[in-house]
Amino acid sequence: MNLDWSQIVPYIPFMLEGIWVTLQFVIVSIVIGFIIGTVLALFKIGSMKPLRIFADFYTSMFRGTPLILQLMIIYLAVPQLTGYDISPFLSAILAFGLNSSAYVSEIIRAGISAVDKGQTEAAMALGVPYRQMMIDIILPQALKNILPALMNEFITLTKESAIVSTIGYLDLMRRGQVVGANLYRPFEPLLFIGLIYWGLVMVLSLMGKWVEGRLSKGD
Amino acid sequence: MINVEHLYKRFGKNEVLKDISIDIKQGEVVSVIGPSGSGKSTFLRCINLLETPTEGKISVAGVDLTDKNTNVTKAREKIGMVFQHFHLFPHLTVLENLTYAPLKVKRLSKAEAEEKALVLLDRVGLSDKKDSYPNSLSGGQKQRVAIARALAMEPDLMLFDEPTSALDPEMVKEVLDVMKDLAESGMTMLVVTHEMGFAREVADRVIFLDQGLLIEEGEPHAFFSQPKSERAKDFLDKIL
């Protein structure tokens, strides 16, 4: 075993830049996934049957096929079909955002169902309109219940983001591979970016704990 | 104030309410009693359309709630409801529980809503709890907050669905006292209850339901001392 860390030193800034690249599209994907996921969850619990069927179909499609396939389809098929040369970044946020929304919608749906039905009735009895009730009364309570599951989804997304390296997007993962190939020494750079992923996930978990603490002020 | 005509409610094949008709005047306090499963709660929940009647007509304060064109959400603003299990909003403080609907539904200013809420909290004896969260309150305190929350919308009438049934015995009185006080202030009240003391002393009228039928109604003292129907007699014998 001969590890030589000195050789990767010149490449460290190059690899560190990958943190921002990865974070950028992970954050955008999380936001997209969360927004679409919330809407889908509302479709699923709503009274309009076509919307419910659509949301269920959407979820089964995105959960039932590999993420890497969805990414490839968006990245390769969009130019073939439309002639529009889609960038790796746009493909990535679309694939990850749409995929994540399927999982998030299930998490939120379960969270909403777990809120005591009495809360809905109390709000209805006060004359609170449905939309307002969802935003102010039901979703905040649902969110508190599902935060651990939601955090888990965000962590998964952060790690799975490494898949974009396959479409040549220069994220953290890809940079690790590039450096390894340059040096003919894959181990040190891969271990290095591994530590960075681990650090990112730790920060994410800590943030989750903090939010959880803030949301549980009523207990 | 409340006018119910030929109300039927079915859950599938199960007929829970059968041909109920009743008129309740402004300022009247009416107790609904009967064995469990008699349909009393369902009846109460039909009045603000938490349950949709299968057949029949319900009007409250001149508004026909069963008319398809009626904005039920709007009509509910004027009908306060108190639940057996309180259903306070756990993520809001006591004061926020009281001001939420006035702020969001009636669009009062924050200052105005809070001022009114504080008066109500004082009325139910919980001014010192305004910044507490519901989970730190006792059952009796929660129910008093729930009553104040309903009153904050300045309703024309109040529905109580077994308001003391989930309480420890020593907390029943504090809630009944608040309700008594409310009755004396002239509020129209419809109260589903197992508290025969309340029905006897506070109510102007008692209605007795059994198996979805309105069996008997009358002035409380007469009803409790000399029920006319066999079923009411049986029921009273069992519980008194």
Coordinates of C-alpha atoms in Angstrom, one line a residue:
Chain A
M1 CA 0.0 0.0 0.0
N2 CA 1.6 3.2 -1.1
L3 CA -0.6 6.3 -0.8
D4 CA 0.9 9.5 -1.9
W5 CA -1.3 12.4 -1.0
S6 CA 1.1 15.1 -2.2
Q7 CA 0.3 14.4 -5.8
I8 CA -3.3 15.4 -5.5
V9 CA -2.4 18.7 -3.8
P10 CA -2.3 20.8 -7.1
Y11 CA -5.7 19.4 -8.0
I12 CA -7.4 20.2 -4.7
P13 CA -8.8 23.6 -5.8
F14 CA -10.2 21.9 -8.9
M15 CA -11.9 19.3 -6.9
L16 CA -13.2 21.7 -4.3
E17 CA -14.8 23.7 -7.0
G18 CA -16.9 20.6 -7.6
I19 CA -18.6 21.1 -4.3
W20 CA -20.3 24.3 -5.6
V21 CA -21.1 22.7 -8.9
T22 CA -22.7 19.7 -7.1
L23 CA -24.5 21.9 -4.5
Q24 CA -25.9 24.2 -7.2
F25 CA -27.9 21.5 -9.0
V26 CA -28.7 19.5 -5.9
I27 CA -30.3 22.6 -4.3
V28 CA -32.2 23.5 -7.4
S29 CA -33.3 19.9 -7.8
I30 CA -34.4 19.8 -4.1
V31 CA -36.5 22.9 -4.6
I32 CA -38.1 21.7 -7.8
G33 CA -38.7 18.3 -6.3
F34 CA -40.2 19.8 -3.2
I35 CA -42.6 22.2 -5.0
I36 CA -43.8 19.6 -7.6
G37 CA -43.9 16.9 -4.9
T38 CA -46.2 19.1 -2.7
V39 CA -48.5 19.8 -5.6
L40 CA -48.6 16.1 -6.5
A41 CA -49.3 15.2 -2.8
L42 CA -52.2 17.7 -2.9
F43 CA -53.5 16.0 -6.1
K44 CA -53.3 12.7 -4.4
I45 CA -55.4 13.7 -1.4
G46 CA -57.7 15.9 -3.4
S47 CA -61.2 15.1 -4.6
M48 CA -60.5 15.5 -8.4
K49 CA -60.1 12.0 -9.8
P50 CA -58.2 12.8 -13.0
L51 CA -55.5 14.7 -10.9
R52 CA -55.3 11.8 -8.5
I53 CA -54.8 9.3 -11.4
F54 CA -52.2 11.6 -13.0
A55 CA -50.2 11.9 -9.7
D56 CA -50.3 8.2 -9.1
F57 CA -49.2 7.4 -12.6
Y58 CA -46.4 10.0 -12.4
T59 CA -45.2 8.5 -9.2
S60 CA -45.2 5.0 -10.4
M61 CA -43.3 5.9 -13.5
F62 CA -40.5 7.9 -11.8
R63 CA -40.2 5.4 -9.0
G64 CA -40.4 2.4 -11.3
T65 CA -37.5 3.2 -13.6
P66 CA -33.8 3.8 -12.9
L67 CA -32.8 7.4 -12.3
I68 CA -29.8 7.0 -14.6
L69 CA -32.2 6.0 -17.4
Q70 CA -34.4 9.1 -16.8
L71 CA -31.3 11.3 -16.9
M72 CA -30.1 9.7 -20.2
I73 CA -33.6 10.0 -21.7
I74 CA -33.7 13.7 -20.9
Y75 CA -30.2 14.4 -21.9
L76 CA -30.1 12.4 -25.1
A77 CA -33.7 12.2 -26.2
V78 CA -34.6 15.9 -26.0
P79 CA -32.1 16.9 -28.6
Q80 CA -33.1 14.0 -30.9
L81 CA -36.8 14.9 -30.6
T82 CA -36.8 18.7 -30.6
G83 CA -33.4 19.7 -31.9
Y84 CA -32.9 21.7 -28.7
D85 CA -29.4 21.1 -27.4
I86 CA -30.1 20.7 -23.7
S87 CA -27.3 21.5 -21.3
P88 CA -26.1 18.9 -18.8
F89 CA -27.1 21.3 -16.0
L90 CA -30.7 21.6 -17.3
S91 CA -30.9 17.8 -17.9
A92 CA -29.6 17.2 -14.4
I93 CA -32.1 19.4 -12.5
L94 CA -34.9 18.1 -14.6
A95 CA -34.1 14.5 -14.0
F96 CA -33.3 14.9 -10.4
G97 CA -36.1 17.4 -9.7
L98 CA -38.8 15.3 -11.4
N99 CA -37.6 12.1 -9.9
S100 CA -37.3 13.5 -6.4
S101 CA -40.8 15.0 -6.6
A102 CA -42.2 11.5 -7.0
Y103 CA -40.7 10.4 -3.7
V104 CA -41.4 13.7 -2.0
S105 CA -45.1 13.5 -3.0
E106 CA -45.4 10.1 -1.3
I107 CA -43.7 11.4 1.8
I108 CA -45.9 14.5 2.0
R109 CA -49.1 12.6 1.3
A110 CA -48.3 10.2 4.1
G111 CA -47.5 13.2 6.3
I112 CA -50.8 14.9 5.5
S113 CA -52.8 11.7 6.1
A114 CA -51.1 11.4 9.5
V115 CA -52.4 14.8 10.7
D116 CA -55.4 14.3 13.0
K117 CA -58.6 14.7 11.0
G118 CA -59.9 16.9 13.8
Q119 CA -57.6 19.6 12.7
T120 CA -59.3 19.8 9.3
E121 CA -62.7 19.8 11.0
A122 CA -61.7 22.5 13.4
A123 CA -60.5 24.7 10.6
M124 CA -63.6 24.0 8.5
A125 CA -65.8 24.8 11.4
L126 CA -64.1 28.2 11.8
G127 CA -64.9 29.0 8.1
V128 CA -61.3 28.7 7.0
P129 CA -61.1 28.1 3.2
Y130 CA -59.5 24.8 2.0
R131 CA -56.3 26.4 0.6
Q132 CA -55.7 28.6 3.6
M133 CA -56.3 25.6 5.9
M134 CA -53.7 23.5 4.0
I135 CA -51.1 26.2 4.0
D136 CA -51.5 27.4 7.6
I137 CA -52.8 24.4 9.6
I138 CA -52.2 21.1 7.9
L139 CA -48.9 21.4 6.0
P140 CA -46.9 22.9 8.9
Q141 CA -48.0 19.9 11.0
A142 CA -47.4 17.4 8.2
L143 CA -44.0 18.9 7.6
K144 CA -43.0 18.3 11.2
N145 CA -44.0 14.7 11.0
I146 CA -42.2 14.0 7.8
L147 CA -39.0 16.0 8.3
P148 CA -36.8 12.9 9.1
A149 CA -38.1 11.2 5.9
L150 CA -37.7 14.3 3.9
M151 CA -34.2 14.8 5.1
N152 CA -33.4 11.2 4.1
E153 CA -34.7 12.0 0.6
F154 CA -32.5 15.1 0.4
I155 CA -29.5 13.1 1.6
T156 CA -30.2 10.4 -1.0
L157 CA -30.5 13.0 -3.7
T158 CA -27.2 14.6 -2.7
K159 CA -25.4 11.3 -3.0
E160 CA -27.2 10.1 -6.1
S161 CA -26.3 13.4 -7.8
A162 CA -23.0 11.7 -8.6
I163 CA -24.8 10.0 -11.5
V164 CA -24.6 13.2 -13.5
S165 CA -20.9 12.4 -13.9
T166 CA -22.1 10.0 -16.6
I167 CA -23.3 12.8 -18.9
G168 CA -20.0 14.6 -18.5
Y169 CA -21.2 17.2 -16.1
L170 CA -18.2 18.4 -14.1
D171 CA -19.5 17.7 -10.6
L172 CA -17.6 16.5 -7.6
M173 CA -17.7 12.9 -8.7
R174 CA -16.5 13.6 -12.2
R175 CA -13.7 15.8 -11.0
G176 CA -12.5 13.0 -8.8
Q177 CA -12.4 10.7 -11.8
V178 CA -10.7 13.3 -13.9
V179 CA -7.9 13.8 -11.4
G180 CA -7.5 10.0 -10.9
A181 CA -7.2 9.5 -14.6
N182 CA -4.6 12.4 -14.9
L183 CA -2.5 11.0 -12.2
Y184 CA -3.0 7.3 -12.9
R185 CA -3.8 7.2 -9.2
P186 CA -7.6 6.9 -8.6
F187 CA -7.5 6.0 -5.0
E188 CA -6.4 9.3 -3.3
P189 CA -8.8 11.6 -5.3
L190 CA -11.7 9.3 -4.9
L191 CA -11.1 9.0 -1.2
F192 CA -10.8 12.8 -1.0
I193 CA -14.2 13.5 -2.8
G194 CA -15.7 10.7 -0.7
L195 CA -14.8 12.7 2.4
I196 CA -16.4 15.7 0.9
Y197 CA -19.7 13.9 0.1
W198 CA -19.7 12.6 3.7
G199 CA -19.1 16.2 5.0
L200 CA -22.0 17.5 2.8
V201 CA -24.4 14.9 4.1
M202 CA -23.3 15.6 7.7
V203 CA -24.0 19.3 7.3
L204 CA -27.4 18.4 5.8
S205 CA -28.2 16.1 8.7
L206 CA -27.3 18.9 11.2
M207 CA -29.5 21.3 9.4
G208 CA -32.3 18.8 9.5
K209 CA -31.9 18.4 13.3
W210 CA -31.9 22.2 13.7
V211 CA -35.1 22.6 11.8
E212 CA -36.7 19.7 13.6
G213 CA -35.9 21.4 16.9
R214 CA -37.4 24.6 15.8
L215 CA -40.6 23.0 14.5
S216 CA -41.2 21.1 17.7
K217 CA -41.6 24.2 19.8
G218 CA -45.3 23.3 20.4
D219 CA -44.5 20.0 22.1
Chain B
M1 CA -82.2 30.5 14.4
I2 CA -81.9 26.9 13.4
N3 CA -84.5 25.2 11.3
V4 CA -84.2 21.5 10.4
E5 CA -86.8 19.9 8.2
H6 CA -87.0 16.1 7.5
L7 CA -83.3 15.5 7.9
Y8 CA -82.0 12.1 6.9
K9 CA -78.4 10.9 7.0
R10 CA -77.3 7.6 5.7
F11 CA -73.8 6.1 5.7
G12 CA -74.2 3.5 2.9
K13 CA -77.1 1.3 4.0
N14 CA -76.8 2.4 7.6
E15 CA -79.5 5.0 8.4
V16 CA -78.1 7.2 11.2
L17 CA -80.7 10.0 11.2
K18 CA -84.3 9.5 10.3
D19 CA -86.7 12.3 9.6
I20 CA -85.5 14.8 12.1
S21 CA -87.3 18.1 12.2
I22 CA -86.7 20.8 14.8
D23 CA -86.8 24.6 15.3
I24 CA -84.5 26.3 17.6
K25 CA -85.1 30.0 18.5
Q26 CA -82.5 32.6 19.0
G27 CA -81.0 32.5 22.5
E28 CA -82.3 29.0 23.2
V29 CA -80.1 26.4 24.8
V30 CA -80.9 22.9 23.7
S31 CA -79.4 19.7 25.0
V32 CA -79.3 16.7 22.8
I33 CA -79.1 13.5 24.8
G34 CA -79.5 9.8 24.0
P35 CA -77.6 6.5 24.1
S36 CA -74.3 6.2 22.2
G37 CA -74.9 5.4 18.5
S38 CA -78.2 7.3 18.6
G39 CA -77.0 9.8 16.0
K40 CA -76.7 12.8 18.3
S41 CA -73.2 13.8 17.2
T42 CA -74.1 13.2 13.5
F43 CA -77.1 15.4 14.0
L44 CA -74.9 18.2 15.5
R45 CA -72.3 17.8 12.7
C46 CA -75.0 18.2 10.1
I47 CA -75.9 21.6 11.4
N48 CA -72.6 23.1 10.1
L49 CA -72.3 20.5 7.3
L50 CA -69.3 18.7 8.7
E51 CA -71.6 15.8 7.6
T52 CA -73.6 16.3 4.5
P53 CA -77.2 15.5 5.0
T54 CA -78.5 12.8 2.7
E55 CA -82.0 14.4 2.6
G56 CA -83.7 17.3 4.1
K57 CA -83.3 21.0 4.7
I58 CA -81.2 22.9 7.2
S59 CA -81.3 26.6 7.6
V60 CA -79.2 28.6 10.1
A61 CA -80.0 32.3 10.7
G62 CA -82.1 32.3 7.5
V63 CA -79.4 30.8 5.3
D64 CA -80.3 27.5 3.6
L65 CA -77.2 25.4 4.1
T66 CA -78.5 22.5 2.0
D67 CA -79.0 24.8 -1.0
K68 CA -76.3 24.0 -3.6
N69 CA -75.6 27.7 -4.2
T70 CA -74.9 28.5 -0.5
N71 CA -71.3 29.2 0.3
V72 CA -70.9 26.7 3.2
T73 CA -67.5 27.9 4.1
K74 CA -68.8 31.5 4.6
A75 CA -71.8 30.2 6.5
R76 CA -69.6 28.3 8.9
E77 CA -68.0 31.5 10.1
K78 CA -71.2 32.2 12.0
I79 CA -71.5 28.7 13.5
G80 CA -69.0 28.1 16.3
M81 CA -68.2 24.5 17.1
V82 CA -66.5 22.9 20.2
F83 CA -65.3 19.3 19.8
Q84 CA -65.0 16.5 22.3
H85 CA -61.2 16.3 21.7
F86 CA -60.7 20.1 21.5
H87 CA -58.7 20.0 18.2
L88 CA -56.7 23.1 19.1
F89 CA -53.9 23.9 16.6
P90 CA -50.9 22.4 18.3
H91 CA -48.3 24.5 16.4
L92 CA -49.9 27.8 17.4
T93 CA -49.9 29.5 20.8
V94 CA -53.1 29.9 22.7
L95 CA -53.4 33.5 21.5
E96 CA -52.6 32.5 17.9
N97 CA -55.3 29.8 18.1
L98 CA -57.8 32.5 19.0
T99 CA -56.7 35.1 16.4
Y100 CA -56.0 32.8 13.5
A101 CA -59.5 32.7 12.0
P102 CA -60.4 36.3 12.8
L103 CA -57.2 37.4 11.0
K104 CA -57.3 35.1 8.0
V105 CA -61.1 34.7 7.5
K106 CA -62.6 38.0 8.8
R107 CA -59.4 40.0 7.9
L108 CA -59.3 41.9 11.2
S109 CA -56.2 43.8 12.0
K110 CA -53.7 42.1 14.3
A111 CA -54.2 44.6 17.0
E112 CA -58.0 44.3 16.9
A113 CA -57.9 40.5 16.8
E114 CA -55.6 40.3 19.7
E115 CA -57.5 42.7 21.7
K116 CA -60.7 40.7 21.3
A117 CA -58.8 37.4 21.9
L118 CA -57.5 38.8 25.2
V119 CA -61.0 39.7 26.3
L120 CA -62.2 36.2 25.5
L121 CA -59.2 34.6 27.3
D122 CA -60.0 36.7 30.3
R123 CA -63.6 35.5 30.1
V124 CA -62.6 31.8 30.2
G125 CA -60.0 32.6 32.9
L126 CA -56.9 31.8 30.9
S127 CA -55.3 35.2 30.3
D128 CA -52.0 34.0 31.8
K129 CA -51.8 31.2 29.2
K130 CA -51.9 33.3 26.1
D131 CA -48.3 32.5 25.1
S132 CA -48.5 28.8 26.0
Y133 CA -48.8 26.0 23.5
P134 CA -51.9 23.8 23.7
N135 CA -49.9 20.7 24.7
S136 CA -48.8 22.3 27.9
L137 CA -52.4 22.8 29.0
S138 CA -54.7 20.5 31.0
G139 CA -57.8 19.1 29.3
G140 CA -60.1 21.6 30.9
Q141 CA -57.9 24.5 29.9
K142 CA -57.7 23.2 26.4
Q143 CA -61.5 23.0 26.1
R144 CA -61.9 26.5 27.5
V145 CA -59.4 27.8 24.9
A146 CA -61.4 25.9 22.2
I147 CA -64.6 27.6 23.4
A148 CA -62.8 31.0 23.3
R149 CA -61.4 30.2 19.8
A150 CA -65.0 29.5 18.5
L151 CA -66.3 32.7 20.2
A152 CA -63.5 34.7 18.6
M153 CA -65.4 34.5 15.3
E154 CA -68.4 36.1 17.0
P155 CA -70.8 33.3 16.0
D156 CA -74.6 33.5 16.0
L157 CA -74.8 30.1 17.6
M158 CA -72.5 27.5 19.2
L159 CA -72.5 23.8 18.7
F160 CA -71.0 21.6 21.4
D161 CA -70.1 18.0 20.6
E162 CA -69.7 16.2 24.0
P163 CA -67.5 19.0 25.3
T164 CA -66.8 17.3 28.6
S165 CA -66.6 13.7 27.7
A166 CA -62.8 13.6 27.2
L167 CA -62.1 15.4 30.5
D168 CA -60.9 14.2 33.8
P169 CA -63.8 14.5 36.3
E170 CA -62.3 17.3 38.2
M171 CA -62.1 19.5 35.1
V172 CA -65.7 19.1 34.0
K173 CA -67.0 21.8 36.2
E174 CA -64.6 24.5 34.9
V175 CA -65.8 23.9 31.3
L176 CA -69.5 23.7 32.3
D177 CA -69.2 26.9 34.2
V178 CA -67.9 28.6 31.0
M179 CA -70.8 27.2 29.1
K180 CA -73.3 28.2 31.7
D181 CA -71.9 31.7 31.6
L182 CA -72.3 31.7 27.8
A183 CA -75.9 30.5 28.0
E184 CA -76.7 33.3 30.4
S185 CA -75.2 35.8 28.0
G186 CA -77.9 34.8 25.5
M187 CA -76.0 32.6 23.1
T188 CA -77.9 30.1 21.1
M189 CA -76.5 26.8 22.0
L190 CA -76.9 23.2 20.8
V191 CA -75.2 20.8 23.2
V192 CA -74.7 17.1 22.8
T193 CA -73.9 16.0 26.3
H194 CA -73.8 13.2 28.8
E195 CA -73.9 15.8 31.6
M196 CA -77.5 15.5 32.8
G197 CA -76.9 18.1 35.4
F198 CA -76.1 20.6 32.7
A199 CA -79.1 19.5 30.6
R200 CA -81.4 19.9 33.5
E201 CA -80.2 23.2 34.9
V202 CA -79.0 25.2 32.0
A203 CA -80.9 23.9 29.0
D204 CA -84.2 25.5 27.9
R205 CA -85.1 22.3 26.1
V206 CA -84.0 18.7 25.9
I207 CA -84.2 16.5 22.8
F208 CA -83.9 12.8 23.1
L209 CA -82.6 10.8 20.2
D210 CA -82.5 7.0 19.9
Q211 CA -81.5 5.0 16.9
G212 CA -81.6 8.0 14.7
L213 CA -85.2 9.0 15.6
L214 CA -86.2 12.1 17.6
I215 CA -88.2 10.3 20.2
E216 CA -89.1 13.1 22.6
E217 CA -88.4 16.7 23.3
G218 CA -89.5 19.0 26.1
E219 CA -88.7 21.3 29.0
P220 CA -85.9 19.7 31.0
H221 CA -87.6 19.4 34.4
A222 CA -90.6 17.8 32.9
F223 CA -88.5 15.5 30.7
F224 CA -86.3 14.3 33.6
S225 CA -89.1 13.8 36.1
Q226 CA -91.7 12.4 33.8
P227 CA -90.4 11.2 30.4
K228 CA -93.3 10.4 28.1
S229 CA -91.7 7.7 26.0
E230 CA -90.6 4.2 27.2
R231 CA -87.3 4.6 25.6
A232 CA -86.5 7.8 27.3
K233 CA -87.6 6.3 30.6
D234 CA -85.3 3.3 30.0
F235 CA -82.4 5.5 29.2
L236 CA -82.9 7.8 32.2
D237 CA -83.2 4.7 34.5
K238 CA -79.9 3.5 33.3
I239 CA -77.9 6.6 33.8
L240 CA -79.5 8.4 36.7

